[in-house]
Amino acid sequence: MAGLFESAGGGSAAIALDEVEASILRTLEVQMLELIGPGPGGAGEDPLAALFAEGPTEAPADPALARLFPDAYGEPGEQADAQTTAMSGEFRRYTEVDLRTRKREDALAVIRSLDGLGEDGGLLRVDADQCPRWLGALNDLRLTLGSRLEVSEEDEEGLYALADTDERKPLVMAYVWLGHLQETLLEAMAG
């Protein structure tokens, strides 16, 4: 079936993507790279200095980034006290740089895989060692789209019933498709 993963044995997976599906997935991953940003110091940073770089101490203002890089302490959606805010800030300071790097590497792994397809799409094999990167990248995309769509457990079903004229419809379709990709990739990895 086009657009969904199947087991290729040994924890690897395969997916048949047409040119539109591959283009959509690639575009979403490029946008993810733009959202995450280059990290502290940018591309020309001294590699030794990058090992000791400290991250921010405050949560991102953008709700999608806040969803990708949540506070480590406190309850989501609730105002934290000063001690909890300080603990989250310290944790973020020492972990966010590495987390951003991993998310960029996951997105780049997907883009590189897609770049290996012909311009008309085709069958893409994802080796077992790359499947976790793909899974992470798909999860990041879905979290970001869910944040932009303001998806909650209460109204998720309502999103599926949107009129075709609703401007959110293409994002909802991508959100649903990414969910199917995640599910079938997990099944392929296990099978």
PDB file of N, CA and C in Angstrom, residues 4-17 109-110 112-118 121-131 134 185 188-189:
ATOM      1  N   LEU A   4       2.412   3.911   3.354  1.00  0.00           N
ATOM      2  CA  LEU A   4       2.476   3.333   4.690  1.00  0.00           C
ATOM      3  C   LEU A   4       3.644   2.351   4.753  1.00  0.00           C
ATOM      4  N   PHE A   5       4.228   2.198   5.935  1.00  0.00           N
ATOM      5  CA  PHE A   5       5.384   1.324   6.107  1.00  0.00           C
ATOM      6  C   PHE A   5       4.970  -0.136   6.179  1.00  0.00           C
ATOM      7  N   GLU A   6       5.876  -0.978   5.702  1.00  0.00           N
ATOM      8  CA  GLU A   6       5.747  -2.431   5.823  1.00  0.00           C
ATOM      9  C   GLU A   6       7.086  -2.961   6.307  1.00  0.00           C
ATOM     10  N   SER A   7       7.053  -4.089   6.975  1.00  0.00           N
ATOM     11  CA  SER A   7       8.281  -4.701   7.471  1.00  0.00           C
ATOM     12  C   SER A   7       9.153  -5.141   6.298  1.00  0.00           C
ATOM     13  N   ALA A   8      10.454  -4.882   6.430  1.00  0.00           N
ATOM     14  CA  ALA A   8      11.421  -5.359   5.445  1.00  0.00           C
ATOM     15  C   ALA A   8      12.367  -6.360   6.101  1.00  0.00           C
ATOM     16  N   GLY A   9      11.984  -6.835   7.288  1.00  0.00           N
ATOM     17  CA  GLY A   9      12.760  -7.837   8.007  1.00  0.00           C
ATOM     18  C   GLY A   9      13.896  -7.242   8.816  1.00  0.00           C
ATOM     19  N   GLY A  10      14.198  -7.885   9.921  1.00  0.00           N
ATOM     20  CA  GLY A  10      15.327  -7.461  10.748  1.00  0.00           C
ATOM     21  C   GLY A  10      15.173  -6.099  11.381  1.00  0.00           C
ATOM     22  N   GLY A  11      13.950  -5.668  11.610  1.00  0.00           N
ATOM     23  CA  GLY A  11      13.726  -4.357  12.214  1.00  0.00           C
ATOM     24  C   GLY A  11      13.753  -3.202  11.234  1.00  0.00           C
ATOM     25  N   SER A  12      13.949  -3.508   9.965  1.00  0.00           N
ATOM     26  CA  SER A  12      13.934  -2.444   8.951  1.00  0.00           C
ATOM     27  C   SER A  12      12.531  -2.324   8.371  1.00  0.00           C
ATOM     28  N   ALA A  13      12.314  -1.275   7.614  1.00  0.00           N
ATOM     29  CA  ALA A  13      10.990  -0.999   7.056  1.00  0.00           C
ATOM     30  C   ALA A  13      11.130  -0.514   5.630  1.00  0.00           C
ATOM     31  N   ALA A  14      10.039  -0.627   4.896  1.00  0.00           N
ATOM     32  CA  ALA A  14       9.999  -0.120   3.523  1.00  0.00           C
ATOM     33  C   ALA A  14       8.681   0.620   3.338  1.00  0.00           C
ATOM     34  N   ILE A  15       8.731   1.629   2.488  1.00  0.00           N
ATOM     35  CA  ILE A  15       7.541   2.415   2.205  1.00  0.00           C
ATOM     36  C   ILE A  15       7.566   2.829   0.737  1.00  0.00           C
ATOM     37  N   ALA A  16       6.423   2.703   0.094  1.00  0.00           N
ATOM     38  CA  ALA A  16       6.286   3.157  -1.291  1.00  0.00           C
ATOM     39  C   ALA A  16       5.674   4.550  -1.243  1.00  0.00           C
ATOM     40  N   LEU A  17       6.429   5.521  -1.725  1.00  0.00           N
ATOM     41  CA  LEU A  17       5.967   6.908  -1.731  1.00  0.00           C
ATOM     42  C   LEU A  17       5.886   7.411  -3.159  1.00  0.00           C
ATOM     43  N   ALA A 109      18.005  13.040   8.644  1.00  0.00           N
ATOM     44  CA  ALA A 109      18.046  11.637   8.220  1.00  0.00           C
ATOM     45  C   ALA A 109      16.877  11.329   7.291  1.00  0.00           C
ATOM     46  N   VAL A 110      15.698  11.853   7.617  1.00  0.00           N
ATOM     47  CA  VAL A 110      14.530  11.637   6.756  1.00  0.00           C
ATOM     48  C   VAL A 110      14.731  12.330   5.416  1.00  0.00           C
ATOM     49  N   ARG A 112      17.520  13.143   3.898  1.00  0.00           N
ATOM     50  CA  ARG A 112      18.541  12.432   3.103  1.00  0.00           C
ATOM     51  C   ARG A 112      17.976  11.158   2.488  1.00  0.00           C
ATOM     52  N   SER A 113      17.164  10.434   3.259  1.00  0.00           N
ATOM     53  CA  SER A 113      16.526   9.226   2.717  1.00  0.00           C
ATOM     54  C   SER A 113      15.633   9.567   1.545  1.00  0.00           C
ATOM     55  N   LEU A 114      14.842  10.627   1.696  1.00  0.00           N
ATOM     56  CA  LEU A 114      13.915  11.040   0.639  1.00  0.00           C
ATOM     57  C   LEU A 114      14.669  11.542  -0.585  1.00  0.00           C
ATOM     58  N   ASP A 115      15.825  12.169  -0.361  1.00  0.00           N
ATOM     59  CA  ASP A 115      16.633  12.649  -1.489  1.00  0.00           C
ATOM     60  C   ASP A 115      17.137  11.494  -2.341  1.00  0.00           C
ATOM     61  N   GLY A 116      17.204  10.290  -1.770  1.00  0.00           N
ATOM     62  CA  GLY A 116      17.649   9.116  -2.511  1.00  0.00           C
ATOM     63  C   GLY A 116      16.590   8.553  -3.446  1.00  0.00           C
ATOM     64  N   LEU A 117      15.348   9.012  -3.299  1.00  0.00           N
ATOM     65  CA  LEU A 117      14.281   8.557  -4.194  1.00  0.00           C
ATOM     66  C   LEU A 117      14.377   9.293  -5.526  1.00  0.00           C
ATOM     67  N   GLY A 118      13.863   8.691  -6.556  1.00  0.00           N
ATOM     68  CA  GLY A 118      13.774   9.381  -7.842  1.00  0.00           C
ATOM     69  C   GLY A 118      12.725  10.478  -7.767  1.00  0.00           C
ATOM     70  N   GLY A 121       9.210   9.432  -7.042  1.00  0.00           N
ATOM     71  CA  GLY A 121       8.973   8.635  -5.848  1.00  0.00           C
ATOM     72  C   GLY A 121       9.543   7.252  -6.030  1.00  0.00           C
ATOM     73  N   GLY A 122       9.021   6.300  -5.274  1.00  0.00           N
ATOM     74  CA  GLY A 122       9.488   4.930  -5.392  1.00  0.00           C
ATOM     75  C   GLY A 122       9.474   4.228  -4.058  1.00  0.00           C
ATOM     76  N   LEU A 123      10.127   3.086  -4.015  1.00  0.00           N
ATOM     77  CA  LEU A 123      10.203   2.283  -2.808  1.00  0.00           C
ATOM     78  C   LEU A 123      11.418   2.727  -1.999  1.00  0.00           C
ATOM     79  N   LEU A 124      11.180   3.074  -0.763  1.00  0.00           N
ATOM     80  CA  LEU A 124      12.245   3.539   0.127  1.00  0.00           C
ATOM     81  C   LEU A 124      12.424   2.522   1.241  1.00  0.00           C
ATOM     82  N   ARG A 125      13.634   2.044   1.404  1.00  0.00           N
ATOM     83  CA  ARG A 125      13.942   1.124   2.498  1.00  0.00           C
ATOM     84  C   ARG A 125      14.635   1.912   3.597  1.00  0.00           C
ATOM     85  N   VAL A 126      14.147   1.728   4.812  1.00  0.00           N
ATOM     86  CA  VAL A 126      14.735   2.380   5.981  1.00  0.00           C
ATOM     87  C   VAL A 126      15.368   1.286   6.828  1.00  0.00           C
ATOM     88  N   ASP A 127      16.701   1.326   6.932  1.00  0.00           N
ATOM     89  CA  ASP A 127      17.424   0.318   7.702  1.00  0.00           C
ATOM     90  C   ASP A 127      17.050   0.394   9.180  1.00  0.00           C
ATOM     91  N   ALA A 128      17.250  -0.719   9.883  1.00  0.00           N
ATOM     92  CA  ALA A 128      16.867  -0.817  11.295  1.00  0.00           C
ATOM     93  C   ALA A 128      17.502   0.277  12.143  1.00  0.00           C
ATOM     94  N   ASP A 129      18.742   0.657  11.843  1.00  0.00           N
ATOM     95  CA  ASP A 129      19.400   1.697  12.645  1.00  0.00           C
ATOM     96  C   ASP A 129      18.846   3.087  12.362  1.00  0.00           C
ATOM     97  N   GLN A 130      18.167   3.281  11.225  1.00  0.00           N
ATOM     98  CA  GLN A 130      17.576   4.570  10.886  1.00  0.00           C
ATOM     99  C   GLN A 130      16.097   4.668  11.287  1.00  0.00           C
ATOM    100  N   CYS A 131      15.467   3.549  11.562  1.00  0.00           N
ATOM    101  CA  CYS A 131      14.044   3.571  11.933  1.00  0.00           C
ATOM    102  C   CYS A 131      13.753   4.441  13.164  1.00  0.00           C
ATOM    103  N   TRP A 134      13.648   8.031  12.040  1.00  0.00           N
ATOM    104  CA  TRP A 134      12.408   8.299  11.323  1.00  0.00           C
ATOM    105  C   TRP A 134      11.243   8.433  12.302  1.00  0.00           C
ATOM    106  N   LEU A 185       5.156   2.268  10.996  1.00  0.00           N
ATOM    107  CA  LEU A 185       6.594   2.132  11.199  1.00  0.00           C
ATOM    108  C   LEU A 185       6.872   1.319  12.460  1.00  0.00           C
ATOM    109  N   ALA A 188       6.213  -2.235  11.644  1.00  0.00           N
ATOM    110  CA  ALA A 188       7.272  -2.761  10.772  1.00  0.00           C
ATOM    111  C   ALA A 188       8.542  -3.058  11.565  1.00  0.00           C
ATOM    112  N   MET A 189       8.868  -2.183  12.500  1.00  0.00           N
ATOM    113  CA  MET A 189      10.059  -2.385  13.316  1.00  0.00           C
ATOM    114  C   MET A 189       9.930  -3.632  14.192  1.00  0.00           C
TER     115      MET A 189
END
